[in-house]
Short mmCIF file of C-alpha atoms and ligand atoms in Angstrom, two decimals:
data_model
loop_
_atom_site.label_atom_id
_atom_site.label_comp_id
_atom_site.label_asym_id
_atom_site.label_seq_id
_atom_site.Cartn_x
_atom_site.Cartn_y
_atom_site.Cartn_z
CA MET X 1 3.12 -11.21 9.66
CA PRO X 2 2.43 -9.13 6.87
CA ARG X 3 3.77 -8.18 3.36
CA GLY X 4 7.41 -6.81 3.80
CA ASP X 5 8.02 -10.16 5.34
CA GLY X 6 4.62 -11.54 3.62
CA ARG X 7 6.18 -10.95 0.18
CA LEU X 8 8.37 -14.14 0.43
CA THR X 9 5.95 -16.03 2.16
CA HIS X 10 3.69 -15.14 -0.96
CA ASP X 11 5.89 -16.55 -3.15
CA ILE X 12 6.67 -19.78 -0.98
CA ASP X 13 2.80 -20.43 -0.15
CA PRO X 14 0.01 -18.25 -1.62
CA GLN X 15 -2.09 -19.28 1.14
CA ASP X 16 0.20 -17.78 3.67
CA ALA X 17 0.18 -14.20 2.05
CA GLY X 18 -0.03 -11.22 4.49
CA PRO X 19 -1.63 -7.96 3.39
CA GLN X 20 0.00 -6.68 -0.04
CA ASP X 21 0.17 -2.98 -0.81
CA ALA X 22 -1.51 -1.67 -3.90
CA CYS X 23 1.01 0.43 -5.36
CA GLY X 24 3.70 3.36 -5.14
CA VAL X 25 3.19 6.29 -7.36
CA PHE X 26 5.69 9.14 -8.10
CA GLY X 27 5.90 12.09 -10.60
CA VAL X 28 8.10 14.90 -11.39
CA TRP X 29 8.15 17.85 -13.47
CA ALA X 30 11.58 19.55 -13.92
CA PRO X 31 13.05 20.75 -17.20
CA GLY X 32 16.82 20.46 -17.51
CA GLU X 33 16.75 17.30 -14.94
CA GLU X 34 17.33 13.69 -15.60
CA VAL X 35 13.60 12.97 -14.79
CA ALA X 36 13.58 9.50 -15.41
CA LYS X 37 16.35 8.81 -13.13
CA LEU X 38 14.90 10.83 -10.48
CA THR X 39 11.51 8.77 -10.89
CA TYR X 40 13.91 5.37 -10.75
CA PHE X 41 14.99 6.52 -7.42
CA GLY X 42 11.60 7.69 -6.28
CA LEU X 43 10.24 4.39 -7.21
CA TYR X 44 13.02 2.71 -5.60
CA ALA X 45 12.11 4.39 -2.34
CA LEU X 46 8.44 2.93 -2.74
CA GLN X 47 9.34 -0.32 -3.70
CA HIS X 48 7.93 -1.93 -0.57
CA ARG X 49 4.29 -0.63 -1.99
CA GLY X 50 4.48 -2.96 -4.94
CA GLN X 51 7.05 -5.74 -6.13
CA GLU X 52 5.20 -7.13 -9.33
CA SER X 53 6.06 -4.82 -11.95
CA ALA X 54 7.49 -1.05 -12.50
CA GLY X 55 7.16 1.35 -14.99
CA ILE X 56 8.32 4.84 -15.86
CA ALA X 57 6.73 7.37 -18.55
CA VAL X 58 8.50 10.23 -19.95
CA SER X 59 7.41 13.27 -22.07
CA ASN X 60 9.91 15.30 -24.15
CA GLY X 61 7.31 17.86 -24.72
CA LYS X 62 6.42 16.13 -28.12
CA GLN X 63 5.61 12.80 -26.81
CA ILE X 64 5.33 10.28 -24.14
CA LEU X 65 7.38 7.29 -23.99
CA VAL X 66 6.64 4.63 -21.66
CA TYR X 67 8.70 1.61 -20.27
CA LYS X 68 7.40 -1.08 -18.02
CA ASP X 69 7.73 -4.46 -17.02
CA MET X 70 7.32 -7.17 -14.42
CA GLY X 71 9.68 -7.16 -11.68
CA LEU X 72 11.53 -5.04 -9.27
CA VAL X 73 12.28 -1.62 -10.13
CA SER X 74 16.16 -2.71 -9.90
CA GLN X 75 15.19 -5.42 -12.47
CA VAL X 76 13.03 -3.64 -14.75
CA PHE X 77 15.46 -0.70 -15.22
CA ASP X 78 18.98 -0.30 -16.22
CA GLU X 79 21.52 2.61 -17.02
CA SER X 80 20.63 2.45 -20.77
CA THR X 81 17.04 2.25 -20.42
CA LEU X 82 16.89 5.36 -18.33
CA ASP X 83 19.42 7.16 -20.59
CA SER X 84 16.94 6.63 -23.50
CA LEU X 85 13.95 8.10 -21.42
CA LYS X 86 14.77 11.81 -21.92
CA GLY X 87 12.36 14.52 -21.09
CA GLU X 88 11.14 17.07 -18.91
CA ILE X 89 8.02 15.40 -17.13
CA ALA X 90 7.97 11.55 -15.54
CA ILE X 91 5.97 9.50 -13.97
CA GLY X 92 6.37 6.23 -12.24
CA HIS X 93 4.70 3.35 -10.84
CA ALA X 94 5.46 0.23 -8.65
CA ARG X 95 2.63 -2.18 -8.65
CA TYR X 96 1.05 -5.07 -6.59
CA SER X 97 -2.23 -6.05 -8.30
CA THR X 98 -5.42 -5.67 -6.40
CA THR X 99 -7.75 -5.86 -9.38
CA GLY X 100 -6.77 -7.64 -12.58
CA SER X 101 -4.08 -10.34 -12.58
CA SER X 102 -0.59 -10.00 -12.42
CA VAL X 103 0.60 -9.71 -16.06
CA TRP X 104 2.58 -7.16 -18.27
CA HIS X 105 -0.76 -5.82 -19.50
CA ASN X 106 -1.55 -4.50 -16.07
CA ALA X 107 1.80 -3.04 -15.57
CA GLN X 108 1.72 0.69 -15.10
CA PRO X 109 1.76 3.78 -16.19
CA THR X 110 -1.39 3.12 -18.48
CA PHE X 111 -0.91 4.87 -21.94
CA ARG X 112 -3.80 6.22 -24.09
CA PRO X 113 -3.76 8.29 -27.25
CA THR X 114 -6.11 11.24 -27.06
CA ALA X 115 -7.57 13.64 -29.69
CA GLN X 116 -4.92 16.07 -28.77
CA GLY X 117 -1.73 13.78 -28.09
CA SER X 118 -1.66 11.40 -25.27
CA VAL X 119 -1.94 10.63 -21.72
CA ALA X 120 -0.03 8.13 -18.86
CA LEU X 121 -1.63 7.18 -15.86
CA GLY X 122 -0.46 5.80 -12.42
CA HIS X 123 -2.98 4.77 -9.69
CA ASN X 124 -2.56 3.80 -6.19
CA GLY X 125 -5.42 2.37 -4.69
CA ASN X 126 -8.88 0.69 -5.64
CA LEU X 127 -12.01 2.11 -7.10
CA THR X 128 -15.31 0.76 -5.77
CA ASN X 129 -17.49 1.66 -8.99
CA THR X 130 -15.48 0.26 -11.96
CA ALA X 131 -18.53 -1.35 -13.21
CA GLU X 132 -20.42 1.98 -13.34
CA LEU X 133 -17.56 3.75 -15.17
CA ILE X 134 -17.13 0.91 -17.56
CA GLU X 135 -20.79 1.56 -18.59
CA MET X 136 -19.84 5.29 -18.85
CA VAL X 137 -17.04 4.42 -21.15
CA ARG X 138 -19.19 2.62 -23.47
CA GLN X 139 -21.83 5.40 -23.50
CA ARG X 140 -19.17 7.82 -24.35
CA GLU X 141 -17.74 5.60 -27.26
CA ASP X 142 -21.39 5.11 -28.66
CA LEU X 143 -21.96 8.75 -28.58
CA ALA X 144 -18.73 10.07 -29.90
CA GLY X 145 -16.83 7.51 -31.76
CA SER X 146 -13.85 8.20 -29.14
CA ALA X 147 -10.27 7.86 -30.35
CA THR X 148 -9.95 5.06 -27.69
CA LYS X 149 -12.75 2.86 -28.98
CA GLY X 150 -11.67 -0.70 -28.98
CA GLU X 151 -9.01 -0.39 -26.10
CA THR X 152 -9.44 -2.78 -23.50
CA ALA X 153 -10.73 -1.22 -20.12
CA THR X 154 -11.08 -3.91 -17.73
CA SER X 155 -8.89 -2.81 -14.43
CA ASP X 156 -10.03 0.23 -12.78
CA THR X 157 -6.77 2.29 -13.76
CA SER X 158 -7.38 1.35 -17.54
CA VAL X 159 -10.91 2.55 -17.51
CA MET X 160 -9.64 5.78 -15.60
CA ALA X 161 -6.97 6.34 -18.39
CA THR X 162 -9.70 5.44 -21.17
CA LEU X 163 -12.11 7.89 -19.53
CA LEU X 164 -9.30 10.51 -19.57
CA ALA X 165 -8.64 10.25 -23.35
CA SER X 166 -12.30 9.82 -24.49
CA PHE X 167 -13.14 13.69 -24.81
CA PRO X 168 -12.45 14.76 -28.55
CA ASP X 169 -12.61 18.41 -27.80
CA ARG X 170 -11.03 18.95 -24.36
CA SER X 171 -7.49 19.01 -22.63
CA VAL X 172 -6.64 16.37 -20.38
CA GLU X 173 -6.93 18.51 -17.59
CA GLU X 174 -10.58 19.74 -18.66
CA ALA X 175 -11.22 15.91 -19.06
CA ALA X 176 -10.06 15.06 -15.48
CA LEU X 177 -12.26 17.70 -13.86
CA GLU X 178 -15.00 15.79 -15.71
CA VAL X 179 -13.76 12.43 -14.69
CA LEU X 180 -12.39 12.92 -11.25
CA PRO X 181 -15.69 13.48 -9.49
CA ARG X 182 -17.32 10.40 -11.04
CA LEU X 183 -14.78 8.13 -9.44
CA ARG X 184 -15.44 6.31 -5.97
CA GLY X 185 -13.13 4.56 -3.95
CA ALA X 186 -9.62 5.03 -3.24
CA PHE X 187 -7.15 6.98 -5.89
CA SER X 188 -4.05 8.38 -5.43
CA LEU X 189 -3.12 9.42 -9.01
CA VAL X 190 -0.12 10.59 -11.02
CA PHE X 191 -0.78 11.28 -14.71
CA MET X 192 0.75 13.36 -17.30
CA ASP X 193 0.04 14.74 -20.65
CA GLU X 194 3.11 15.89 -23.19
CA HIS X 195 3.25 19.34 -21.09
CA THR X 196 1.61 18.99 -17.81
CA LEU X 197 2.17 16.84 -14.43
CA TYR X 198 -1.21 16.24 -12.77
CA ALA X 199 -2.02 14.68 -9.36
CA ALA X 200 -5.39 14.13 -7.80
CA ARG X 201 -6.49 12.11 -4.42
CA ASP X 202 -10.00 10.68 -3.69
CA ALA X 203 -12.19 12.94 -1.16
CA GLN X 204 -11.49 10.49 1.59
CA GLY X 205 -7.58 10.64 0.99
CA ILE X 206 -7.60 6.89 1.87
CA ARG X 207 -3.83 6.43 0.55
CA PRO X 208 -1.28 9.03 0.77
CA LEU X 209 0.06 11.51 -1.81
CA VAL X 210 2.67 14.41 -0.92
CA LEU X 211 3.89 17.23 -2.64
CA GLY X 212 7.65 18.28 -2.93
CA ARG X 213 9.98 20.99 -4.40
CA LEU X 214 12.87 20.53 -6.14
CA GLU X 215 15.49 23.42 -6.75
CA ARG X 216 14.09 23.58 -10.20
CA GLY X 217 10.93 21.77 -10.44
CA TRP X 218 7.83 19.72 -8.44
CA VAL X 219 7.67 16.17 -7.27
CA VAL X 220 4.52 14.19 -6.32
CA ALA X 221 4.85 10.73 -4.54
CA SER X 222 3.02 8.19 -2.57
CA GLU X 223 5.35 8.79 0.55
CA THR X 224 7.70 11.54 1.95
CA ALA X 225 10.53 8.88 1.99
CA ALA X 226 10.59 9.21 -2.01
CA LEU X 227 11.01 12.93 -1.59
CA ASP X 228 13.87 12.26 0.77
CA ILE X 229 15.78 10.09 -1.54
CA VAL X 230 15.42 12.55 -4.61
CA GLY X 231 16.39 15.54 -2.47
CA ALA X 232 13.16 17.30 -2.62
CA SER X 233 11.63 19.17 0.17
CA TYR X 234 8.36 18.46 1.65
CA ILE X 235 5.63 20.85 0.93
CA ARG X 236 2.27 19.43 1.92
CA GLU X 237 0.05 16.50 1.16
CA ILE X 238 -2.16 16.72 -1.80
CA GLU X 239 -5.63 17.31 -0.10
CA PRO X 240 -8.32 14.73 -0.17
CA GLY X 241 -10.68 15.89 -3.27
CA GLU X 242 -7.68 18.01 -4.40
CA PHE X 243 -6.42 18.21 -8.06
CA ILE X 244 -3.14 19.88 -9.18
CA ALA X 245 -1.69 20.64 -12.40
CA ILE X 246 2.12 21.57 -12.84
CA ASP X 247 3.70 23.16 -15.93
CA GLU X 248 5.66 26.04 -17.18
CA ASN X 249 3.17 28.43 -15.70
CA GLY X 250 3.36 26.79 -12.26
CA LEU X 251 1.15 24.85 -10.20
CA ARG X 252 -2.60 25.04 -10.20
CA THR X 253 -4.99 23.60 -7.91
CA GLU X 254 -8.56 22.74 -7.89
CA ARG X 255 -10.89 21.03 -5.83
CA PHE X 256 -13.38 18.28 -7.46
CA ALA X 257 -14.91 16.98 -4.23
CA LYS X 258 -15.44 18.04 -0.73
CA ALA X 259 -12.74 16.25 1.53
CA GLU X 260 -13.99 13.82 3.89
CA PRO X 261 -10.73 12.68 5.26
CA LYS X 262 -10.49 8.79 6.06
CA GLY X 263 -6.98 7.97 5.91
CA CYS X 264 -6.23 4.45 5.82
CA ILE X 265 -5.03 3.74 9.71
CA PHE X 266 -3.06 0.26 8.28
CA GLU X 267 -0.54 2.99 6.50
CA TYR X 268 0.68 3.74 10.09
CA VAL X 269 0.54 0.18 11.51
CA TYR X 270 2.38 -1.36 8.55
CA LEU X 271 2.07 -0.04 5.00
CA ALA X 272 4.07 3.16 5.06
CA ARG X 273 7.66 3.27 5.49
CA PRO X 274 9.00 3.96 8.99
CA ASP X 275 10.79 7.24 7.84
CA THR X 276 7.73 8.45 6.20
CA THR X 277 5.44 11.30 7.59
CA ILE X 278 1.62 10.86 6.95
CA SER X 279 -0.77 13.85 8.30
CA ASP X 280 2.30 15.35 10.03
CA GLN X 281 2.71 12.02 11.97
CA ARG X 282 5.98 10.41 11.72
CA VAL X 283 5.51 6.78 11.54
CA PHE X 284 8.14 5.22 13.31
CA SER X 285 7.07 7.47 16.17
CA VAL X 286 3.42 6.28 15.81
CA ARG X 287 4.50 2.64 15.78
CA ALA X 288 6.85 3.07 18.75
CA GLU X 289 3.89 4.61 20.57
CA ILE X 290 1.49 1.87 19.72
CA GLY X 291 4.03 -0.71 21.25
CA ARG X 292 4.04 1.46 24.47
CA ARG X 293 0.62 1.54 24.69
CA LEU X 294 0.64 -2.46 24.11
CA ALA X 295 2.82 -2.90 26.81
CA ARG X 296 0.48 -1.00 29.03
CA GLU X 297 -2.59 -2.85 27.81
CA PHE X 298 -0.87 -6.23 27.78
CA PRO X 299 1.81 -6.46 30.03
CA VAL X 300 3.41 -9.96 30.65
CA ASP X 301 6.17 -11.52 32.80
CA ALA X 302 9.39 -12.08 29.93
CA ASP X 303 13.08 -11.88 29.64
CA LEU X 304 13.25 -10.45 26.19
CA VAL X 305 11.29 -8.42 23.58
CA ILE X 306 12.02 -9.34 19.91
CA PRO X 307 10.80 -7.80 16.99
CA VAL X 308 9.64 -9.73 13.76
CA PRO X 309 11.68 -7.71 11.61
CA GLU X 310 11.50 -5.33 9.92
CA SER X 311 7.92 -4.30 10.16
CA GLY X 312 7.58 -5.24 14.00
CA THR X 313 10.58 -3.30 14.97
CA PRO X 314 9.46 -0.11 15.91
CA ALA X 315 6.44 -1.36 18.22
CA ALA X 316 8.96 -3.96 19.69
CA ILE X 317 11.42 -0.78 20.70
CA GLY X 318 8.17 0.93 22.39
CA TYR X 319 6.84 -2.55 24.08
CA ALA X 320 10.57 -2.83 25.52
CA GLU X 321 10.87 0.75 26.40
CA GLU X 322 7.28 0.77 28.73
CA SER X 323 7.59 -2.41 30.05
CA GLY X 324 11.34 -2.24 31.01
CA ILE X 325 12.13 -5.68 29.49
CA PRO X 326 15.43 -5.78 27.64
CA PHE X 327 15.09 -5.31 23.79
CA GLY X 328 16.89 -7.75 21.56
CA HIS X 329 17.31 -9.10 18.03
CA GLY X 330 16.48 -12.87 18.13
CA LEU X 331 15.33 -13.17 14.53
CA VAL X 332 17.66 -12.33 11.59
CA LYS X 333 15.95 -11.44 8.09
CA ASN X 334 17.43 -12.41 5.05
CA SER X 335 16.60 -9.00 3.43
CA TYR X 336 18.01 -9.79 0.02
CA VAL X 337 15.60 -12.61 -0.86
CA GLY X 338 13.02 -10.37 -2.21
CA ARG X 339 10.79 -11.49 -4.95
CA THR X 340 12.86 -13.28 -7.29
CA PHE X 341 10.11 -14.80 -9.37
CA ILE X 342 12.02 -18.09 -9.17
CA GLN X 343 9.55 -20.91 -7.26
CA PRO X 344 11.17 -22.56 -4.45
CA SER X 345 11.65 -26.30 -5.02
CA GLN X 346 9.53 -28.45 -2.86
CA THR X 347 12.61 -29.01 -0.25
CA LEU X 348 12.84 -25.56 -0.12
CA ARG X 349 9.23 -24.84 0.11
CA GLN X 350 9.22 -27.07 3.29
CA LEU X 351 11.82 -24.54 4.73
CA GLY X 352 8.92 -22.07 4.58
CA ILE X 353 9.58 -19.17 7.27
CA ARG X 354 13.22 -20.49 7.60
CA LEU X 355 14.01 -18.81 3.91
CA LYS X 356 13.08 -15.52 5.11
CA LEU X 357 13.91 -15.38 9.12
CA ASN X 358 16.57 -17.22 11.04
CA PRO X 359 16.40 -17.34 14.84
CA LEU X 360 19.62 -16.64 17.00
CA ARG X 361 19.90 -19.38 19.21
CA ASP X 362 22.48 -17.92 21.59
CA VAL X 363 19.96 -15.02 22.15
CA ILE X 364 16.70 -16.77 22.48
CA GLU X 365 17.44 -20.09 24.12
CA GLY X 366 16.09 -20.58 27.62
CA LYS X 367 14.14 -17.09 27.54
CA LYS X 368 10.68 -16.12 27.92
CA LEU X 369 10.16 -13.95 25.01
CA VAL X 370 7.75 -11.38 23.97
CA VAL X 371 7.53 -11.39 20.18
CA VAL X 372 6.09 -8.38 18.32
CA ASP X 373 4.23 -8.07 15.06
CA ASP X 374 2.48 -5.96 13.24
CA SER X 375 -0.90 -7.78 12.17
CA ILE X 376 -2.15 -11.42 11.80
CA VAL X 377 -3.88 -12.27 8.69
CA ARG X 378 -4.18 -15.97 8.22
CA GLY X 379 -1.90 -17.19 11.02
CA ASN X 380 0.08 -19.34 9.15
CA THR X 381 3.25 -17.39 9.48
CA GLN X 382 2.89 -16.84 13.10
CA ARG X 383 2.36 -20.69 13.60
CA ALA X 384 5.57 -21.23 11.73
CA LEU X 385 7.32 -18.92 13.90
CA VAL X 386 6.00 -19.91 17.37
CA ARG X 387 7.03 -23.47 16.38
CA MET X 388 10.72 -22.46 15.16
CA LEU X 389 11.17 -20.39 18.20
CA ARG X 390 10.30 -23.51 20.65
CA GLU X 391 12.68 -25.61 18.55
CA PHE X 392 15.35 -22.82 19.20
CA GLY X 393 14.98 -23.32 22.85
CA ALA X 394 12.63 -20.56 23.74
CA ALA X 395 11.12 -21.20 27.07
CA GLU X 396 7.89 -19.26 26.68
CA VAL X 397 6.59 -17.26 23.58
CA HIS X 398 4.31 -14.38 24.10
CA VAL X 399 2.95 -12.75 20.72
CA ARG X 400 1.84 -9.17 21.06
CA ILE X 401 0.44 -7.66 17.77
CA SER X 402 0.60 -3.60 16.94
CA SER X 403 -3.03 -3.70 15.29
CA PRO X 404 -6.57 -5.22 16.40
CA PRO X 405 -7.57 -8.27 14.60
CA VAL X 406 -8.01 -8.05 10.97
CA LYS X 407 -11.72 -9.32 10.60
CA TRP X 408 -12.87 -7.45 7.36
CA PRO X 409 -11.38 -7.43 3.77
CA CYS X 410 -10.20 -4.04 2.37
CA PHE X 411 -11.82 -2.62 -0.90
CA TYR X 412 -9.58 0.45 -0.97
CA GLY X 413 -6.30 -0.97 -2.32
CA ILE X 414 -4.91 -3.55 0.31
CA ASP X 415 -5.19 -7.19 -0.49
CA PHE X 416 -5.54 -9.10 2.86
CA ALA X 417 -7.87 -12.01 1.90
CA SER X 418 -11.43 -12.75 1.39
CA ARG X 419 -13.11 -12.77 5.01
CA ALA X 420 -13.54 -16.22 5.04
CA GLU X 421 -9.67 -16.79 5.08
CA LEU X 422 -8.74 -14.25 7.71
CA ILE X 423 -8.11 -16.08 11.01
CA ALA X 424 -9.70 -13.58 13.22
CA ASN X 425 -13.21 -13.97 11.51
CA GLY X 426 -15.62 -15.83 13.97
CA ILE X 427 -12.86 -17.06 16.49
CA SER X 428 -11.87 -15.63 19.65
CA VAL X 429 -8.05 -14.27 20.61
CA ASP X 430 -7.89 -17.46 22.67
CA GLU X 431 -8.60 -19.64 20.04
CA ILE X 432 -6.36 -17.82 17.74
CA ARG X 433 -3.56 -17.96 20.42
CA LYS X 434 -4.17 -21.98 20.67
CA SER X 435 -3.98 -22.19 16.94
CA ILE X 436 -0.59 -20.63 16.57
CA GLY X 437 0.51 -22.29 19.71
CA ALA X 438 1.61 -19.26 21.51
CA ASP X 439 1.63 -19.12 25.27
CA SER X 440 -0.27 -15.81 25.21
CA LEU X 441 -1.63 -13.37 22.70
CA ALA X 442 -3.00 -9.91 22.73
CA TYR X 443 -3.67 -7.32 19.91
CA ILE X 444 -4.04 -3.47 20.82
CA SER X 445 -7.09 -2.34 20.99
CA LEU X 446 -8.56 -0.11 18.26
CA ASP X 447 -9.08 2.83 20.63
CA GLN X 448 -5.22 2.66 21.80
CA LEU X 449 -4.12 2.46 17.96
CA VAL X 450 -6.40 5.16 16.91
CA GLU X 451 -4.72 7.16 19.76
CA ALA X 452 -1.10 6.54 18.75
CA THR X 453 -1.83 8.12 15.63
CA ASN X 454 -2.94 11.46 16.95
CA VAL X 455 -5.25 11.53 14.28
CA PRO X 456 -9.20 11.92 14.97
CA LYS X 457 -10.86 8.61 14.87
CA ASP X 458 -13.55 9.84 12.40
CA ASN X 459 -10.69 11.01 10.13
CA LEU X 460 -9.53 7.32 9.67
CA CYS X 461 -10.61 4.35 7.70
CA ARG X 462 -10.56 1.31 10.00
CA ALA X 463 -12.95 -0.87 8.19
CA CYS X 464 -10.42 -3.90 8.09
CA PHE X 465 -10.56 -4.02 11.89
CA ASP X 466 -14.19 -2.61 12.55
CA GLY X 467 -16.27 -3.37 9.24
CA ILE X 468 -17.25 0.12 8.73
CA TYR X 469 -16.39 1.08 5.15
CA PRO X 470 -16.01 4.73 4.63
CA VAL X 471 -17.01 4.43 1.00
CA ALA X 472 -20.21 2.54 -0.01
CA LEU X 473 -19.18 -0.89 -1.86
CA PRO X 474 -20.71 -2.46 -4.66
CA GLU X 475 -22.99 -5.55 -4.13
CA ASP X 476 -20.78 -7.64 -6.22
CA ASP X 477 -17.61 -6.92 -3.87
CA LEU X 478 -19.76 -7.86 -0.76
CA ILE X 479 -20.91 -11.25 -2.48
CA GLY X 480 -17.24 -11.51 -4.09
CA LYS X 481 -15.45 -11.25 -0.68
CA HIS X 482 -18.08 -13.48 1.46
CA LEU X 483 -19.28 -10.38 3.32
CA LEU X 484 -22.92 -10.96 2.78
CA GLU X 485 -22.71 -14.57 3.70
CA VAL X 486 -21.00 -14.10 7.12
CA GLN X 487 -22.33 -10.91 8.13
CA ASP X 488 -24.26 -12.51 11.17
CA THR X 489 -21.21 -12.71 13.16
CA LEU X 490 -20.42 -9.12 13.06
CA PRO X 491 -22.31 -6.01 12.39
CA LEU X 492 -21.52 -4.94 8.94
CA GLU X 493 -22.06 -1.07 8.40
CA VAL X 494 -21.45 0.74 4.91
CA ILE X 495 -21.76 4.42 4.96
S1 SF4 J 501 -9.70 -1.56 5.09
FE1 SF4 J 501 -7.92 -1.50 6.54
S2 SF4 J 501 -6.44 -1.55 4.92
FE2 SF4 J 501 -8.34 -0.89 3.77
S3 SF4 J 501 -8.09 1.53 3.45
FE3 SF4 J 501 -9.35 0.87 5.36
S4 SF4 J 501 -8.18 0.71 6.93
FE4 SF4 J 501 -6.65 0.76 5.35
#
């Protein structure tokens, strides 16, 4: 069970973390509106994408102010802070760290002074050529004695911000058109100078990024759900390889790279909100369709289909619909535990999964259950879940997973685990079944999952399932994530 539920698991036991999202980004250009508050609510809608830190940068046309801190959006900002952030343009960021540690310094937006003013940047994704870019920063500093010399640039985001600020004789817009074509990997960016809101998306469009319209302004956000919350109408996706600039002259668009779409398939399975639309596909409907296909591929004789809430719910509804087995809620999720930053005591730690999920004995006692979840990463959570359901009287527990086995790490902004930690690495489905103690276990096939998305297979990144990485990986990453040592178990294809 992944991050939405895995968040708390992560707090309780880092070894049991599910996939963690990279980040959520939001940007707004709307003179006359309360842009900081719009951004706050936008980030609120994107909270599921990152819970470690939150930040907002606002420009009043003369200077940029940045406020950021560790914690949830609602913990970082209050009314008086938002009131002090006055301006016409804002960007916001909710972070889960994939590179760099979880410290204030790495919270975003990242700010840099430039020769002509300043720039603030928020990033969702993960670059794969950061080392090369750091070298580029060094060369530029040596050549030009840049205004940013001396700034620490270690994470991929800080390197991008430093590069954007490193052109003494160019505007941020001109610098962006120099820098963007040099970036490799996944990046959905929002950034701004004092007068202009910018957004850009990598040539593969791995992470989502959409454009919306307010009555008097524009919005850019990771997901359409964030447009809905601020009353913006959806216009279109920012295209892979596209750069846009929005200011008093309207919206300008340029292409900095040829589009080669490889959208992350895991966004459909789990990462995005169910009420978001990606590539014209409604995520809830895709998840329900995955459940229907899962029921056709792996039927089972059972009394009740229950989801692992909330992320397993749409697929469980689909599974129940297709199989004719009644749908029910057998687990109650404690939705308000969230990420508290309070370490549970040893006694609480032993409760593990009970802190976030509590079974309903009346619903499950004596029943043959189909339990639908979206993914298995290390398997610890599912093992605890199956044990708990049996303790509460389940007669049989059949686990159905709405994604294929996760066998490969993600290098594009999702933190699953190293390959050695992934339970599906090198063992069979039946061995996983035994390990988690289920009566049966089945994962949807990759082909059925792809078909459920309605997106052509070639336009999707599926690397965590099939090891085919659409953007080349640096050798350091291959070694660091234990890919080279274990590639005998499956073919590794890097294209
Ligand atoms: S490796 Fe998996 S999680 Fe990462 S971008 Fe590709 S499909 Fe998404």
